[in-house]
PDB file of C-alpha atoms in Angstrom:
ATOM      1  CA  UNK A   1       0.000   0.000   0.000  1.00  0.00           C
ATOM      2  CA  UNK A   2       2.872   2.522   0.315  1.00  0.00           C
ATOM      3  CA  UNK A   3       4.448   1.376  -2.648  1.00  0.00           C
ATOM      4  CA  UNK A   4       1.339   2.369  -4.060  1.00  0.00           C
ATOM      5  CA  UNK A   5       0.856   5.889  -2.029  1.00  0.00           C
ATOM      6  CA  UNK A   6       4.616   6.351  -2.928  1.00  0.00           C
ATOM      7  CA  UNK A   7       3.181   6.329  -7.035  1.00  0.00           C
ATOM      8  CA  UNK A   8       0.623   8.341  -7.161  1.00  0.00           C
ATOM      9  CA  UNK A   9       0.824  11.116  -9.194  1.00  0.00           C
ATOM     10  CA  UNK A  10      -0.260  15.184  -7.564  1.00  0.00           C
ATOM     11  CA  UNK A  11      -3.443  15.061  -9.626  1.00  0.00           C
ATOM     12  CA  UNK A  12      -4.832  11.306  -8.165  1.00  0.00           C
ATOM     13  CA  UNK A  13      -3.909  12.894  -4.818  1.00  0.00           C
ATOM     14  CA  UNK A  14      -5.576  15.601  -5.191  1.00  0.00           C
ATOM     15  CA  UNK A  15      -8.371  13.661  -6.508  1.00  0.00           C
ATOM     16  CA  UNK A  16      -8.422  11.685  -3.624  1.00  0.00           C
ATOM     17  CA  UNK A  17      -8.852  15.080  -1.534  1.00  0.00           C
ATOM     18  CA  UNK A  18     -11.435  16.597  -3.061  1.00  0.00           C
ATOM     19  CA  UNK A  19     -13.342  13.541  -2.758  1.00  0.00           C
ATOM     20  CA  UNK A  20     -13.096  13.406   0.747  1.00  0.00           C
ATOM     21  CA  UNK A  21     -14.159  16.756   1.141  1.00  0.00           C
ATOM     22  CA  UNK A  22     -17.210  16.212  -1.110  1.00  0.00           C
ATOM     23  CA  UNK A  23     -18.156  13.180   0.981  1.00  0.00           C
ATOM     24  CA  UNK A  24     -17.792  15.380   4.087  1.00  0.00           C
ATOM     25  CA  UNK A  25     -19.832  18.035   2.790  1.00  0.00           C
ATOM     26  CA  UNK A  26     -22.183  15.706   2.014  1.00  0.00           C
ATOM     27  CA  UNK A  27     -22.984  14.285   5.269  1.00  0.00           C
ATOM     28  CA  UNK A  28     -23.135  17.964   7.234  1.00  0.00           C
ATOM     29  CA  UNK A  29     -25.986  18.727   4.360  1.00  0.00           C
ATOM     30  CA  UNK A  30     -27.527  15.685   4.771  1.00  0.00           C
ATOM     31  CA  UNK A  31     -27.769  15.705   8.270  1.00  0.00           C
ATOM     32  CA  UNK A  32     -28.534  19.412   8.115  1.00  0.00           C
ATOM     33  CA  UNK A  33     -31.639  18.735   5.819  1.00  0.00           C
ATOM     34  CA  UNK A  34     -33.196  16.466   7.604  1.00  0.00           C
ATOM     35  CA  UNK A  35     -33.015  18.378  10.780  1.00  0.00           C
ATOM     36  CA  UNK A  36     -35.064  21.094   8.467  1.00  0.00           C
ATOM     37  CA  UNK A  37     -37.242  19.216   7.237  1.00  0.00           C
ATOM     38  CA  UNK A  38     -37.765  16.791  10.610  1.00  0.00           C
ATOM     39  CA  UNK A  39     -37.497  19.680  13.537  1.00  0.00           C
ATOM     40  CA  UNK A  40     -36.989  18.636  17.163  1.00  0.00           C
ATOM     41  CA  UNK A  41     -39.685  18.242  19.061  1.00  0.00           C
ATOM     42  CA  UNK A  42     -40.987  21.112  21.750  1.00  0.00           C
ATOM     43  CA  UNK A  43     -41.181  20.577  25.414  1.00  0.00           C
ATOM     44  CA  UNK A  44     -45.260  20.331  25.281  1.00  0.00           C
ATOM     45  CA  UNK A  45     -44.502  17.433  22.641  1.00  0.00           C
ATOM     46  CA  UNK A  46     -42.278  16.082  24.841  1.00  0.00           C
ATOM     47  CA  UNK A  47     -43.979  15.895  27.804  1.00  0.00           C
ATOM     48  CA  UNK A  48     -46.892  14.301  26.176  1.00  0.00           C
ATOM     49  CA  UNK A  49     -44.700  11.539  24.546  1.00  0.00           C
ATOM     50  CA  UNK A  50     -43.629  11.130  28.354  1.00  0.00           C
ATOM     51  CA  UNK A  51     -47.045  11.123  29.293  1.00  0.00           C
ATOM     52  CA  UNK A  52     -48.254   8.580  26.619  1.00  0.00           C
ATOM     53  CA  UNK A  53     -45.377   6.327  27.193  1.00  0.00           C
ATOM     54  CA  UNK A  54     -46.205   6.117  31.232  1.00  0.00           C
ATOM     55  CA  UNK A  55     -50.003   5.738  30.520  1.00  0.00           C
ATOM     56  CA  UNK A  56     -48.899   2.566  28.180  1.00  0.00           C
ATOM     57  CA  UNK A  57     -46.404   1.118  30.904  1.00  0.00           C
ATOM     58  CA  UNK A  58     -49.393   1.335  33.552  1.00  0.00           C
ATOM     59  CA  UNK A  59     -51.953  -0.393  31.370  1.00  0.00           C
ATOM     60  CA  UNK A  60     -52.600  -3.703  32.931  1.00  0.00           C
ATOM     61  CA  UNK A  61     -51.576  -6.713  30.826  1.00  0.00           C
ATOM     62  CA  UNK A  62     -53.606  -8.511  28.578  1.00  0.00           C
ATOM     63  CA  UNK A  63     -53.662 -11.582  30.920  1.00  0.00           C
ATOM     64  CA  UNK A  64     -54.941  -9.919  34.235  1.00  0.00           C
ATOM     65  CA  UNK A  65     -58.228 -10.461  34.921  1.00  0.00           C
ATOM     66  CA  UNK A  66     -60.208  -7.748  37.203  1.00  0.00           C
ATOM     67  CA  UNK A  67     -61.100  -7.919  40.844  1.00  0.00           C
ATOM     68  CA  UNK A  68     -64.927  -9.144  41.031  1.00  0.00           C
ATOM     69  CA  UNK A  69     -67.507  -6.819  41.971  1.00  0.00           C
ATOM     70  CA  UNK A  70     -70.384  -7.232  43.975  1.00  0.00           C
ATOM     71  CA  UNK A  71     -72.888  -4.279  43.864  1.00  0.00           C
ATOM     72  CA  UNK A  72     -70.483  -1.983  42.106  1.00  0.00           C
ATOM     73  CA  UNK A  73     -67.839  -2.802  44.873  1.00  0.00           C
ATOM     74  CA  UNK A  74     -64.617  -4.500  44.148  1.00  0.00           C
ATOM     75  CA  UNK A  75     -63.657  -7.715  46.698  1.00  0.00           C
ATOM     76  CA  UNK A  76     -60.435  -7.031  47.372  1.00  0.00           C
ATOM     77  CA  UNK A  77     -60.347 -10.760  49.197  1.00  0.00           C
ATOM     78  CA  UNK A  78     -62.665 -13.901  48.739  1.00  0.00           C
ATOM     79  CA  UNK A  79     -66.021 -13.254  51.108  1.00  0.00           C
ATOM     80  CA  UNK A  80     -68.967 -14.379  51.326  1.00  0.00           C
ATOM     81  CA  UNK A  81     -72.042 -12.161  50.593  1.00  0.00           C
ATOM     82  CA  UNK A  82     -73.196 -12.518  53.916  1.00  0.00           C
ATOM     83  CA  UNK A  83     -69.138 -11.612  55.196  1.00  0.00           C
ATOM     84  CA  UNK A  84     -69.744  -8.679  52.511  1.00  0.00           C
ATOM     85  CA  UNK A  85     -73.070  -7.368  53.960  1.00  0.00           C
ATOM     86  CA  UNK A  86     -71.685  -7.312  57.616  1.00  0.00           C
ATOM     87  CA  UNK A  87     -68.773  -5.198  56.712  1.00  0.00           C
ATOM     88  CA  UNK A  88     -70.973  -2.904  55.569  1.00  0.00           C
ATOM     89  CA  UNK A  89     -73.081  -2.771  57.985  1.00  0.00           C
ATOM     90  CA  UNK A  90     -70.364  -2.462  60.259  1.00  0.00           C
ATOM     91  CA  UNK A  91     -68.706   0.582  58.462  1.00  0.00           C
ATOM     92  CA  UNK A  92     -72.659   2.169  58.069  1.00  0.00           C
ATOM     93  CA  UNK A  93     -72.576   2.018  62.337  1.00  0.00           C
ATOM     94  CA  UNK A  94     -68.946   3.740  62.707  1.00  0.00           C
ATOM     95  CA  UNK A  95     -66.887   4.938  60.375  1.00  0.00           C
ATOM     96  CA  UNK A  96     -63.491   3.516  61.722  1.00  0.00           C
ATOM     97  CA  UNK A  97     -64.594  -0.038  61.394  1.00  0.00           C
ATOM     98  CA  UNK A  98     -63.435  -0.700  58.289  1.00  0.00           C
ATOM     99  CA  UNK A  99     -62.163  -4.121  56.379  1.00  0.00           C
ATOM    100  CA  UNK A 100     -58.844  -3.765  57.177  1.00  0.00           C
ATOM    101  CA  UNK A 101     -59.351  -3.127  61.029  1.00  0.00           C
ATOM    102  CA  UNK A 102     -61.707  -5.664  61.579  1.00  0.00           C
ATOM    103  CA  UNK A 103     -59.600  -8.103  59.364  1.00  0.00           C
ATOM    104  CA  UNK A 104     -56.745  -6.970  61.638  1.00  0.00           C
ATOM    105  CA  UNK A 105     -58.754  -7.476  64.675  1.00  0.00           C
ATOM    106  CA  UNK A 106     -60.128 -10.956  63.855  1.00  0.00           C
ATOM    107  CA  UNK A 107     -56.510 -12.181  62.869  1.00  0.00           C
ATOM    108  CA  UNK A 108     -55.381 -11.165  66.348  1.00  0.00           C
ATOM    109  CA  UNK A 109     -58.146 -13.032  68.415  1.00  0.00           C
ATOM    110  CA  UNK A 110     -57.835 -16.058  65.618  1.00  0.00           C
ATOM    111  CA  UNK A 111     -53.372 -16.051  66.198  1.00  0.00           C
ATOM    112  CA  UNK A 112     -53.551 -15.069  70.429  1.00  0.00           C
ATOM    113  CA  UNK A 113     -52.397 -11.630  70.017  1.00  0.00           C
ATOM    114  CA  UNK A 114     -53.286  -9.071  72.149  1.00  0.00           C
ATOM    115  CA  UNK A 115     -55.043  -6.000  70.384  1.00  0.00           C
ATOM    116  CA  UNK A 116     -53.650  -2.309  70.986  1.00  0.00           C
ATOM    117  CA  UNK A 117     -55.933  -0.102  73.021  1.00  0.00           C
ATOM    118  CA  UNK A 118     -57.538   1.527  69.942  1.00  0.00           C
ATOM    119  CA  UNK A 119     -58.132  -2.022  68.724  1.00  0.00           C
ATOM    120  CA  UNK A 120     -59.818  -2.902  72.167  1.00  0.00           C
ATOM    121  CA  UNK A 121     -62.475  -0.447  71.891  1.00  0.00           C
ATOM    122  CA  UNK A 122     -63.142  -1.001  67.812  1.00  0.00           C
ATOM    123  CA  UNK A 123     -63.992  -4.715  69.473  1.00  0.00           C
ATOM    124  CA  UNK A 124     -66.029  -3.859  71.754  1.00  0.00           C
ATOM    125  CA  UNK A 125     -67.827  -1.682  69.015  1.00  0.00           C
ATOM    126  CA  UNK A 126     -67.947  -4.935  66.929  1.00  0.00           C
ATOM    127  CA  UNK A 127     -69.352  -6.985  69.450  1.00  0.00           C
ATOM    128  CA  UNK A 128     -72.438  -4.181  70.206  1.00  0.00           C
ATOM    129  CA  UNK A 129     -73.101  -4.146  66.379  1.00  0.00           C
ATOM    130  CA  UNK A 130     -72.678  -7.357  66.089  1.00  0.00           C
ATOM    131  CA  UNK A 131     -75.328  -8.196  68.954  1.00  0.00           C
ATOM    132  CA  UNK A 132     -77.788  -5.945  67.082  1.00  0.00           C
ATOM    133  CA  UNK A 133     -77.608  -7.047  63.708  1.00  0.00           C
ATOM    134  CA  UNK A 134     -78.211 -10.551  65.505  1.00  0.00           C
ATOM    135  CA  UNK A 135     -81.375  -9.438  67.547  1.00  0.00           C
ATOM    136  CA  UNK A 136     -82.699  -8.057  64.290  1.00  0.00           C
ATOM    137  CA  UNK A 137     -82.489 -11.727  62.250  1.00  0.00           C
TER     138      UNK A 137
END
């Protein structure tokens, strides 16, 4: 390849030169025109491709199935309708009874554990309801 370099005449270097140039020039215009003709986005744009691409990502997958509903209410566990109706009845009579704390406060008499104070008197609320919706049946 030297030997060859070594041979050329001025005029294929030059040649060689200007083609390089050309090819350079080239590209800048190239890339130049397109960013005409293709112009970067604005932050609004942006911000709703962001947007789009999180409201995609959250979709749930094809495969899920949805939690089932029973009177427009979503069972976030597997209870009976009667379980169902008590909890509401329940959370109708005070408004701090809800399925978590009574959940909570059934797992704690069902595992030995002794309740918190708070806890103690939600019981005792449960038991009073409790005895009502009973006397009523």
């Amino acid at each position: 390849m030297d030997d060859q370099g070594k041979h050329l005449t001025e005029a294929q270097k030059q040649i060689r030169r200007l083609e390089s140039l050309r090819l350079g020039r080239e590209e800048t215009s190239k890339a130049s025109a397109e960013k005409a003709y293709s112009p970067a986005k604005t932050q609004a744009a942006k911000i709703e491709d962001r947007l789009k691409a999180m409201r995609r990502e959250s979709e749930r997958p094809a495969g899920k199935t949805r939690r089932v509903k029973i009177e427009g209410k979503q069972k976030s566990s597997k209870l009976t309708f009667v379980q169902i109706r008590v909890l509401e009845e329940l959370l109708s009579k005070d408004k701090r009874l809800r399925g978590s704390a009574v959940t909570r406060i059934a797992l704690n008499r069902f595992l030995n554990i002794d309740n918190t104070a708070a806890e103690n008197d939600l019981e005792t609320k449960i038991n009073e309801i409790l005895r009502q919706i009973k006397s009523k049946s």
